[in-house]
C-alpha cells in the first residue's frame, strides 16, 4: 500500500463533511456568524458595536444594522493598535502575525491581521480541503509518495513587539506549518523564507532538481520563474523529464489563463492536473472541486462569513454607495457581479476585500472571480491600482515637464525572448524630451508607491521596466467614438488585467 493510500484515509471524514456544502449551505454560514460574534463580543470592536446585545433569533439583521461595511481605511486605526501589541481589539487575544499586501490610496502596504484561529480555521483548513478534493477526484494519486514544491515569500519583525512578524501570507503559513509537512515539502524552511528572490530561486531550483516532486503549489508567475531555472540547470526539454511523477499544480493568486499555454508547453504529459484555489491575505475562500468545471466551490464552514454587494452599488473608487443592497449568501443570484464582503476570525468585520465574483451555481454555491472593484493590473501578483498610476504619472510629469492627456496600461506576458512587463499607451499633451527617462521615473515611482509592484520588479527577474508607446493625437477619443461611448460618463479604462482594450487602441494608432 502506498503512502498516499494510507494518507487518504485521514481525509475520508472531511470528504463526507464537505457534502454539507450541497445539503445545508445556509446553516453552515449561520453557524459561522454565531461563532464569530460570540468569540469577539468582549473585544474593543465588539463592545463598540454591541455584539453582546445582538438578538440571537435574528442575528444577521442585528449584525448588519450594528456593524458598518468597512474598507481598510476604516479598520486601519484598530490594526495599528494591534500591531503595537494591544490585545482584544478586533479579535480576542493578541494577534502577532500580519500579512503584508498591496497598498491602499493612502498607504504603500496594507497589514492584514492573521490570528492563530484564522490560521487554523481558515488558511490551513483550506489547504487541507484542497488535498481532500484532489484525492477524491484522483483515487489513484501518488501525491504523498514524493515531495511538494511549495513557494513562499518572506517576513520581517513587526515594530518591536516580541515574536510579532509581518510578511507575505505564504511566509506566515510556512513559519507556522505542522512540522510533519516539512518532511514532504521542498525547499527547506530556511530557503523558503529567504527574502532575496534571485538567490531563493537559485537555491530552490538546485534543492529540487534531484527530488521526487509530485506536486507544486504557488502563484503561476513566480512558479514559472523557478521552473525555468530548473529547466536551465537540468538541460531537459520538458519538466516531466526532471520530475516524472509530477501530477498536479495547485495554483492561485492571479488568473491562470494567460499562463496555461506556457505550462502546457513545459509539461506535456497527458495526466497532468491543474487545480485553482482562491487564497488571499484576507482568507481562503474557494476551491476548484471539479476538474471539469473552472468555477470554484465557496467554502462555507471556515471562520469566514460572507456578504455580497451588487457591483452597481459600488462607485468608481471601490466604495459602497448603498448598504441596503448588501445581501447574505441566500440572497445572491446566478450570473450577477458582486463585490465580496467578509467577516473573519482574524478581526475583519464586514470588510470589502476589493474582489468581484459571479455565481455560476447556487446548488451548491460555486463562483468565478470576475475582477476588482477598482481598475487594476494583477497579472504577475503586482496589484497595481489606479491611484498608484495617477500618482506615478503626476510625479513623472513634474520631473520632466511633460503633460499627459490620456493613458491606459496592460500587461505583456512572458514569451520567447520577452520578460513580463507593463505596456503603457500614453497620449501626451506635452511630450517629455526623453521618453525612456519618463518611463524609468514612472517605473521607479510605482515601486515606491506599491510594495507588491516593487517586489515583482526586483532585479528584473519577474518583471522588467515598463515600456511606453506614444499615442497619436485624439487616439483615445477616436476609440471611444468607435464604441459609441464618446462623451457623457464614459471613461478610458486606465488599467486592465487583459490586453483587449490596449490591442484595440494599438490597431487604431496609425489610423487618422
mmCIF file of C-alpha atoms in Angstrom, residues 94-430:
data_model
loop_
_atom_site.group_PDB
_atom_site.id
_atom_site.type_symbol
_atom_site.label_atom_id
_atom_site.label_comp_id
_atom_site.label_asym_id
_atom_site.label_seq_id
_atom_site.Cartn_x
_atom_site.Cartn_y
_atom_site.Cartn_z
ATOM 1 C CA UNK A 94 -3.001 39.273 20.905
ATOM 2 C CA UNK A 95 -2.628 38.892 17.143
ATOM 3 C CA UNK A 96 1.056 38.556 16.282
ATOM 4 C CA UNK A 97 1.022 37.926 12.538
ATOM 5 C CA UNK A 98 0.243 40.415 9.758
ATOM 6 C CA UNK A 99 0.048 39.586 6.067
ATOM 7 C CA UNK A 100 1.562 42.397 4.055
ATOM 8 C CA UNK A 101 -0.499 43.169 0.986
ATOM 9 C CA UNK A 102 -0.563 45.825 -1.722
ATOM 10 C CA UNK A 103 -1.365 49.329 -0.577
ATOM 11 C CA UNK A 104 -4.442 51.483 -0.479
ATOM 12 C CA UNK A 105 -4.985 55.035 -1.653
ATOM 13 C CA UNK A 106 -3.146 56.365 1.400
ATOM 14 C CA UNK A 107 -0.517 53.726 2.129
ATOM 15 C CA UNK A 108 2.111 51.700 0.305
ATOM 16 C CA UNK A 109 1.072 48.495 2.078
ATOM 17 C CA UNK A 110 -1.830 47.006 3.968
ATOM 18 C CA UNK A 111 -1.228 44.831 7.004
ATOM 19 C CA UNK A 112 -3.920 42.184 7.323
ATOM 20 C CA UNK A 113 -4.140 40.606 10.798
ATOM 21 C CA UNK A 114 -3.790 36.822 10.866
ATOM 22 C CA UNK A 115 -4.860 35.326 14.193
ATOM 23 C CA UNK A 116 -3.937 31.846 15.365
ATOM 24 C CA UNK A 117 -7.581 30.823 14.957
ATOM 25 C CA UNK A 118 -7.647 32.291 11.464
ATOM 26 C CA UNK A 119 -4.535 30.335 10.548
ATOM 27 C CA UNK A 120 -6.090 27.080 11.705
ATOM 28 C CA UNK A 121 -9.749 27.530 10.798
ATOM 29 C CA UNK A 122 -9.319 29.419 7.514
ATOM 30 C CA UNK A 123 -5.945 29.117 5.813
ATOM 31 C CA UNK A 124 -4.788 25.669 6.923
ATOM 32 C CA UNK A 125 -8.306 24.265 6.646
ATOM 33 C CA UNK A 126 -8.347 25.500 3.067
ATOM 34 C CA UNK A 127 -5.085 23.756 2.276
ATOM 35 C CA UNK A 128 -6.373 20.577 3.879
ATOM 36 C CA UNK A 129 -9.562 20.689 1.794
ATOM 37 C CA UNK A 130 -7.668 21.221 -1.451
ATOM 38 C CA UNK A 131 -5.976 17.873 -0.848
ATOM 39 C CA UNK A 132 -9.273 16.279 0.240
ATOM 40 C CA UNK A 133 -10.983 17.286 -3.003
ATOM 41 C CA UNK A 134 -7.965 16.321 -5.117
ATOM 42 C CA UNK A 135 -7.726 12.829 -3.643
ATOM 43 C CA UNK A 136 -11.466 12.394 -4.016
ATOM 44 C CA UNK A 137 -11.189 13.188 -7.720
ATOM 45 C CA UNK A 138 -7.975 11.190 -8.204
ATOM 46 C CA UNK A 139 -8.171 7.958 -6.177
ATOM 47 C CA UNK A 140 -5.056 6.566 -7.895
ATOM 48 C CA UNK A 141 -2.942 9.569 -6.894
ATOM 49 C CA UNK A 142 0.578 9.090 -5.502
ATOM 50 C CA UNK A 143 0.660 12.659 -4.121
ATOM 51 C CA UNK A 144 2.336 11.802 -0.798
ATOM 52 C CA UNK A 145 4.790 9.328 -2.281
ATOM 53 C CA UNK A 146 7.030 12.238 -3.264
ATOM 54 C CA UNK A 147 7.728 15.835 -2.357
ATOM 55 C CA UNK A 148 5.658 19.010 -2.616
ATOM 56 C CA UNK A 149 7.360 22.079 -4.073
ATOM 57 C CA UNK A 150 5.731 24.976 -2.232
ATOM 58 C CA UNK A 151 6.819 28.531 -2.965
ATOM 59 C CA UNK A 152 6.682 31.134 -0.245
ATOM 60 C CA UNK A 153 7.627 34.715 0.487
ATOM 61 C CA UNK A 154 9.462 36.207 3.450
ATOM 62 C CA UNK A 155 8.744 38.001 6.709
ATOM 63 C CA UNK A 156 10.345 40.588 8.983
ATOM 64 C CA UNK A 157 9.900 41.908 12.555
ATOM 65 C CA UNK A 158 6.766 43.911 13.363
ATOM 66 C CA UNK A 159 7.852 47.050 15.214
ATOM 67 C CA UNK A 160 9.487 45.934 18.474
ATOM 68 C CA UNK A 161 6.695 43.592 19.571
ATOM 69 C CA UNK A 162 8.104 40.267 20.748
ATOM 70 C CA UNK A 163 7.513 37.343 18.373
ATOM 71 C CA UNK A 164 5.362 39.506 16.101
ATOM 72 C CA UNK A 165 6.123 39.480 12.376
ATOM 73 C CA UNK A 166 4.836 40.946 9.111
ATOM 74 C CA UNK A 167 5.299 39.383 5.704
ATOM 75 C CA UNK A 168 3.760 37.533 2.814
ATOM 76 C CA UNK A 169 0.879 35.275 3.774
ATOM 77 C CA UNK A 170 2.798 32.325 2.320
ATOM 78 C CA UNK A 171 5.686 33.039 4.708
ATOM 79 C CA UNK A 172 3.304 33.131 7.662
ATOM 80 C CA UNK A 173 1.875 29.776 6.623
ATOM 81 C CA UNK A 174 5.330 28.217 6.216
ATOM 82 C CA UNK A 175 6.538 29.608 9.552
ATOM 83 C CA UNK A 176 3.610 28.085 11.460
ATOM 84 C CA UNK A 177 3.018 24.888 9.487
ATOM 85 C CA UNK A 178 2.874 21.486 11.162
ATOM 86 C CA UNK A 179 6.466 20.140 11.292
ATOM 87 C CA UNK A 180 5.251 16.889 9.716
ATOM 88 C CA UNK A 181 4.543 18.774 6.489
ATOM 89 C CA UNK A 182 8.192 19.824 6.291
ATOM 90 C CA UNK A 183 9.085 16.147 5.859
ATOM 91 C CA UNK A 184 7.306 16.043 2.487
ATOM 92 C CA UNK A 185 7.975 19.511 1.121
ATOM 93 C CA UNK A 186 10.826 21.278 -0.632
ATOM 94 C CA UNK A 187 12.694 23.551 -0.337
ATOM 95 C CA UNK A 188 13.716 23.530 3.306
ATOM 96 C CA UNK A 189 12.171 26.171 5.551
ATOM 97 C CA UNK A 190 15.293 28.341 5.681
ATOM 98 C CA UNK A 191 15.437 28.569 1.888
ATOM 99 C CA UNK A 192 11.690 29.077 1.546
ATOM 100 C CA UNK A 193 11.820 32.210 3.725
ATOM 101 C CA UNK A 194 14.776 33.940 2.014
ATOM 102 C CA UNK A 195 13.729 37.463 1.013
ATOM 103 C CA UNK A 196 16.052 37.925 -1.983
ATOM 104 C CA UNK A 197 14.191 36.202 -4.791
ATOM 105 C CA UNK A 198 17.008 35.570 -7.274
ATOM 106 C CA UNK A 199 19.069 33.830 -4.568
ATOM 107 C CA UNK A 200 15.989 31.971 -3.347
ATOM 108 C CA UNK A 201 15.106 30.859 -6.867
ATOM 109 C CA UNK A 202 18.600 29.503 -7.461
ATOM 110 C CA UNK A 203 18.640 27.565 -4.188
ATOM 111 C CA UNK A 204 15.114 26.202 -4.711
ATOM 112 C CA UNK A 205 15.955 25.017 -8.213
ATOM 113 C CA UNK A 206 19.122 23.255 -7.049
ATOM 114 C CA UNK A 207 17.446 21.665 -3.997
ATOM 115 C CA UNK A 208 14.518 20.395 -6.051
ATOM 116 C CA UNK A 209 16.425 19.204 -9.094
ATOM 117 C CA UNK A 210 17.040 15.676 -7.797
ATOM 118 C CA UNK A 211 13.902 15.437 -5.637
ATOM 119 C CA UNK A 212 10.887 13.272 -6.473
ATOM 120 C CA UNK A 213 8.457 16.162 -6.836
ATOM 121 C CA UNK A 214 4.853 15.011 -7.259
ATOM 122 C CA UNK A 215 3.054 18.347 -6.782
ATOM 123 C CA UNK A 216 3.769 22.061 -6.988
ATOM 124 C CA UNK A 217 1.959 24.958 -5.317
ATOM 125 C CA UNK A 218 2.222 28.698 -5.838
ATOM 126 C CA UNK A 219 1.449 31.752 -7.919
ATOM 127 C CA UNK A 220 1.769 30.879 -11.646
ATOM 128 C CA UNK A 221 4.143 33.746 -12.486
ATOM 129 C CA UNK A 222 6.561 33.043 -9.617
ATOM 130 C CA UNK A 223 6.407 29.309 -10.153
ATOM 131 C CA UNK A 224 7.199 29.657 -13.852
ATOM 132 C CA UNK A 225 10.297 31.665 -12.962
ATOM 133 C CA UNK A 226 11.526 28.875 -10.679
ATOM 134 C CA UNK A 227 10.668 26.119 -13.152
ATOM 135 C CA UNK A 228 12.516 27.960 -15.925
ATOM 136 C CA UNK A 229 15.653 27.856 -13.779
ATOM 137 C CA UNK A 230 15.085 24.152 -13.075
ATOM 138 C CA UNK A 231 14.989 23.532 -16.821
ATOM 139 C CA UNK A 232 18.179 25.526 -17.386
ATOM 140 C CA UNK A 233 20.030 23.539 -14.743
ATOM 141 C CA UNK A 234 18.687 20.178 -15.916
ATOM 142 C CA UNK A 235 19.262 20.715 -19.624
ATOM 143 C CA UNK A 236 15.973 18.905 -20.271
ATOM 144 C CA UNK A 237 13.216 19.968 -22.648
ATOM 145 C CA UNK A 238 10.130 19.122 -20.584
ATOM 146 C CA UNK A 239 9.533 19.175 -16.849
ATOM 147 C CA UNK A 240 8.343 15.555 -16.669
ATOM 148 C CA UNK A 241 11.861 14.551 -17.722
ATOM 149 C CA UNK A 242 13.072 16.093 -14.446
ATOM 150 C CA UNK A 243 10.123 15.045 -12.280
ATOM 151 C CA UNK A 244 8.453 12.025 -13.939
ATOM 152 C CA UNK A 245 5.962 11.629 -11.077
ATOM 153 C CA UNK A 246 4.705 15.221 -11.137
ATOM 154 C CA UNK A 247 0.901 15.095 -11.227
ATOM 155 C CA UNK A 248 -0.673 18.404 -10.123
ATOM 156 C CA UNK A 249 -0.169 22.159 -9.894
ATOM 157 C CA UNK A 250 -2.213 23.834 -7.136
ATOM 158 C CA UNK A 251 -2.315 27.454 -8.256
ATOM 159 C CA UNK A 252 -3.872 30.743 -7.175
ATOM 160 C CA UNK A 253 -3.210 34.418 -6.558
ATOM 161 C CA UNK A 254 -3.584 35.562 -10.173
ATOM 162 C CA UNK A 255 -5.522 34.408 -13.216
ATOM 163 C CA UNK A 256 -4.115 31.202 -14.700
ATOM 164 C CA UNK A 257 -5.473 31.673 -18.236
ATOM 165 C CA UNK A 258 -2.523 33.753 -19.549
ATOM 166 C CA UNK A 259 -0.097 31.110 -18.255
ATOM 167 C CA UNK A 260 -1.882 27.902 -19.207
ATOM 168 C CA UNK A 261 -0.232 27.630 -22.637
ATOM 169 C CA UNK A 262 3.232 28.134 -21.119
ATOM 170 C CA UNK A 263 2.638 25.346 -18.599
ATOM 171 C CA UNK A 264 1.214 23.006 -21.217
ATOM 172 C CA UNK A 265 4.314 23.573 -23.354
ATOM 173 C CA UNK A 266 6.566 22.949 -20.351
ATOM 174 C CA UNK A 267 4.635 19.941 -19.021
ATOM 175 C CA UNK A 268 3.440 17.779 -21.901
ATOM 176 C CA UNK A 269 2.291 14.664 -20.011
ATOM 177 C CA UNK A 270 -1.403 13.961 -20.609
ATOM 178 C CA UNK A 271 -2.235 13.161 -16.989
ATOM 179 C CA UNK A 272 -1.061 16.494 -15.513
ATOM 180 C CA UNK A 273 -3.709 18.166 -13.353
ATOM 181 C CA UNK A 274 -4.312 21.847 -12.573
ATOM 182 C CA UNK A 275 -6.404 22.911 -9.586
ATOM 183 C CA UNK A 276 -7.277 26.517 -8.781
ATOM 184 C CA UNK A 277 -7.619 27.932 -5.278
ATOM 185 C CA UNK A 278 -8.729 31.313 -4.010
ATOM 186 C CA UNK A 279 -6.458 32.002 -1.064
ATOM 187 C CA UNK A 280 -5.864 35.678 -0.309
ATOM 188 C CA UNK A 281 -4.200 37.543 2.555
ATOM 189 C CA UNK A 282 -7.697 38.101 3.953
ATOM 190 C CA UNK A 283 -8.754 34.454 3.875
ATOM 191 C CA UNK A 284 -9.192 31.190 1.995
ATOM 192 C CA UNK A 285 -12.437 31.387 0.053
ATOM 193 C CA UNK A 286 -12.689 28.936 -2.828
ATOM 194 C CA UNK A 287 -11.507 25.613 -4.255
ATOM 195 C CA UNK A 288 -11.964 24.133 -7.714
ATOM 196 C CA UNK A 289 -13.584 20.876 -6.606
ATOM 197 C CA UNK A 290 -14.451 19.610 -10.101
ATOM 198 C CA UNK A 291 -11.662 19.408 -12.710
ATOM 199 C CA UNK A 292 -14.271 19.663 -15.484
ATOM 200 C CA UNK A 293 -15.635 22.947 -14.089
ATOM 201 C CA UNK A 294 -13.418 26.032 -13.891
ATOM 202 C CA UNK A 295 -15.600 27.645 -11.205
ATOM 203 C CA UNK A 296 -14.778 27.192 -7.525
ATOM 204 C CA UNK A 297 -16.753 25.972 -4.546
ATOM 205 C CA UNK A 298 -17.341 28.740 -1.979
ATOM 206 C CA UNK A 299 -16.032 27.330 1.304
ATOM 207 C CA UNK A 300 -18.763 27.952 3.864
ATOM 208 C CA UNK A 301 -17.712 26.301 7.140
ATOM 209 C CA UNK A 302 -14.419 28.118 7.726
ATOM 210 C CA UNK A 303 -14.256 31.175 10.009
ATOM 211 C CA UNK A 304 -15.491 33.393 7.163
ATOM 212 C CA UNK A 305 -18.992 34.877 6.964
ATOM 213 C CA UNK A 306 -19.859 36.168 3.505
ATOM 214 C CA UNK A 307 -21.967 39.042 2.236
ATOM 215 C CA UNK A 308 -22.262 40.373 -1.284
ATOM 216 C CA UNK A 309 -22.858 43.824 -2.768
ATOM 217 C CA UNK A 310 -24.009 44.082 -6.409
ATOM 218 C CA UNK A 311 -21.392 45.989 -8.374
ATOM 219 C CA UNK A 312 -23.914 48.629 -9.430
ATOM 220 C CA UNK A 313 -23.827 49.714 -5.762
ATOM 221 C CA UNK A 314 -20.041 50.283 -5.963
ATOM 222 C CA UNK A 315 -18.659 53.612 -7.205
ATOM 223 C CA UNK A 316 -15.554 54.152 -9.330
ATOM 224 C CA UNK A 317 -13.372 54.401 -6.226
ATOM 225 C CA UNK A 318 -14.495 50.989 -5.000
ATOM 226 C CA UNK A 319 -16.768 52.422 -2.304
ATOM 227 C CA UNK A 320 -20.190 51.047 -1.417
ATOM 228 C CA UNK A 321 -22.877 53.645 -2.175
ATOM 229 C CA UNK A 322 -25.935 51.811 -0.835
ATOM 230 C CA UNK A 323 -25.592 49.382 2.092
ATOM 231 C CA UNK A 324 -29.216 48.306 1.708
ATOM 232 C CA UNK A 325 -28.194 46.428 -1.438
ATOM 233 C CA UNK A 326 -25.883 44.086 0.501
ATOM 234 C CA UNK A 327 -27.191 40.518 0.779
ATOM 235 C CA UNK A 328 -26.094 37.389 2.660
ATOM 236 C CA UNK A 329 -25.387 34.174 0.798
ATOM 237 C CA UNK A 330 -29.040 33.181 0.389
ATOM 238 C CA UNK A 331 -29.743 36.465 -1.391
ATOM 239 C CA UNK A 332 -27.311 36.075 -4.298
ATOM 240 C CA UNK A 333 -28.395 35.451 -7.888
ATOM 241 C CA UNK A 334 -26.588 33.497 -10.570
ATOM 242 C CA UNK A 335 -24.850 35.445 -13.315
ATOM 243 C CA UNK A 336 -24.697 38.729 -11.379
ATOM 244 C CA UNK A 337 -21.478 40.515 -10.430
ATOM 245 C CA UNK A 338 -20.942 41.056 -6.702
ATOM 246 C CA UNK A 339 -18.274 42.672 -4.570
ATOM 247 C CA UNK A 340 -17.373 40.287 -1.763
ATOM 248 C CA UNK A 341 -17.664 41.367 1.881
ATOM 249 C CA UNK A 342 -16.233 39.171 4.637
ATOM 250 C CA UNK A 343 -16.147 38.873 8.424
ATOM 251 C CA UNK A 344 -13.482 36.585 9.866
ATOM 252 C CA UNK A 345 -11.770 35.296 12.987
ATOM 253 C CA UNK A 346 -8.800 37.470 12.044
ATOM 254 C CA UNK A 347 -10.832 40.541 13.010
ATOM 255 C CA UNK A 348 -12.013 41.738 9.617
ATOM 256 C CA UNK A 349 -15.607 42.893 10.106
ATOM 257 C CA UNK A 350 -17.854 43.399 7.064
ATOM 258 C CA UNK A 351 -14.652 44.048 5.145
ATOM 259 C CA UNK A 352 -14.667 44.725 1.397
ATOM 260 C CA UNK A 353 -11.672 42.872 0.031
ATOM 261 C CA UNK A 354 -11.916 44.506 -3.408
ATOM 262 C CA UNK A 355 -12.610 41.368 -5.456
ATOM 263 C CA UNK A 356 -15.730 40.796 -7.520
ATOM 264 C CA UNK A 357 -17.293 37.392 -8.165
ATOM 265 C CA UNK A 358 -20.144 35.873 -10.153
ATOM 266 C CA UNK A 359 -22.057 32.774 -9.105
ATOM 267 C CA UNK A 360 -22.280 30.014 -11.682
ATOM 268 C CA UNK A 361 -24.336 27.773 -9.386
ATOM 269 C CA UNK A 362 -26.300 28.098 -6.144
ATOM 270 C CA UNK A 363 -26.823 24.370 -5.555
ATOM 271 C CA UNK A 364 -24.021 24.211 -4.469
ATOM 272 C CA UNK A 365 -22.656 27.759 -4.295
ATOM 273 C CA UNK A 366 -19.940 27.972 -6.951
ATOM 274 C CA UNK A 367 -18.373 31.072 -8.432
ATOM 275 C CA UNK A 368 -15.718 32.600 -10.653
ATOM 276 C CA UNK A 369 -13.589 35.651 -9.888
ATOM 277 C CA UNK A 370 -14.574 38.426 -12.289
ATOM 278 C CA UNK A 371 -12.238 41.262 -11.312
ATOM 279 C CA UNK A 372 -11.764 44.033 -8.813
ATOM 280 C CA UNK A 373 -13.908 46.866 -7.560
ATOM 281 C CA UNK A 374 -11.217 49.212 -8.876
ATOM 282 C CA UNK A 375 -9.252 49.200 -12.114
ATOM 283 C CA UNK A 376 -6.065 47.265 -11.572
ATOM 284 C CA UNK A 377 -3.325 45.140 -13.082
ATOM 285 C CA UNK A 378 -2.537 41.927 -11.231
ATOM 286 C CA UNK A 379 -1.137 39.731 -13.992
ATOM 287 C CA UNK A 380 2.027 38.863 -12.058
ATOM 288 C CA UNK A 381 0.947 39.496 -8.458
ATOM 289 C CA UNK A 382 1.800 43.220 -8.614
ATOM 290 C CA UNK A 383 -1.701 44.525 -7.711
ATOM 291 C CA UNK A 384 -1.219 47.919 -9.325
ATOM 292 C CA UNK A 385 -4.233 50.171 -8.738
ATOM 293 C CA UNK A 386 -5.304 53.384 -10.460
ATOM 294 C CA UNK A 387 -4.284 55.543 -7.509
ATOM 295 C CA UNK A 388 -0.707 54.242 -7.891
ATOM 296 C CA UNK A 389 -0.793 55.017 -11.628
ATOM 297 C CA UNK A 390 -2.147 58.545 -11.164
ATOM 298 C CA UNK A 391 0.429 59.447 -8.518
ATOM 299 C CA UNK A 392 3.228 57.903 -10.553
ATOM 300 C CA UNK A 393 2.296 59.861 -13.678
ATOM 301 C CA UNK A 394 1.955 63.072 -11.711
ATOM 302 C CA UNK A 395 5.463 62.642 -10.333
ATOM 303 C CA UNK A 396 6.968 61.738 -13.722
ATOM 304 C CA UNK A 397 5.345 64.801 -15.284
ATOM 305 C CA UNK A 398 6.677 67.034 -12.514
ATOM 306 C CA UNK A 399 10.185 65.689 -13.057
ATOM 307 C CA UNK A 400 10.174 66.006 -16.844
ATOM 308 C CA UNK A 401 7.806 68.868 -17.595
ATOM 309 C CA UNK A 402 5.532 66.551 -19.573
ATOM 310 C CA UNK A 403 1.733 66.633 -19.582
ATOM 311 C CA UNK A 404 -0.463 63.571 -20.034
ATOM 312 C CA UNK A 405 -3.860 63.815 -21.700
ATOM 313 C CA UNK A 406 -4.988 60.165 -21.741
ATOM 314 C CA UNK A 407 -3.477 56.798 -20.981
ATOM 315 C CA UNK A 408 -4.114 53.117 -20.476
ATOM 316 C CA UNK A 409 -1.866 50.268 -19.385
ATOM 317 C CA UNK A 410 -1.898 46.473 -19.655
ATOM 318 C CA UNK A 411 0.450 43.535 -19.015
ATOM 319 C CA UNK A 412 2.771 41.972 -21.581
ATOM 320 C CA UNK A 413 3.082 38.279 -20.781
ATOM 321 C CA UNK A 414 6.167 36.098 -20.972
ATOM 322 C CA UNK A 415 7.008 34.660 -24.376
ATOM 323 C CA UNK A 416 10.122 33.702 -26.331
ATOM 324 C CA UNK A 417 12.690 36.399 -25.554
ATOM 325 C CA UNK A 418 10.146 38.593 -23.717
ATOM 326 C CA UNK A 419 10.234 39.132 -19.947
ATOM 327 C CA UNK A 420 6.882 40.226 -18.448
ATOM 328 C CA UNK A 421 6.300 43.957 -18.084
ATOM 329 C CA UNK A 422 3.616 46.607 -18.287
ATOM 330 C CA UNK A 423 2.920 48.426 -21.529
ATOM 331 C CA UNK A 424 1.600 51.969 -21.249
ATOM 332 C CA UNK A 425 -0.114 53.724 -24.143
ATOM 333 C CA UNK A 426 0.032 57.459 -23.417
ATOM 334 C CA UNK A 427 -1.329 60.440 -25.330
ATOM 335 C CA UNK A 428 0.753 63.417 -24.245
ATOM 336 C CA UNK A 429 -0.471 66.959 -24.253
ATOM 337 C CA UNK A 430 3.189 67.945 -23.870
#
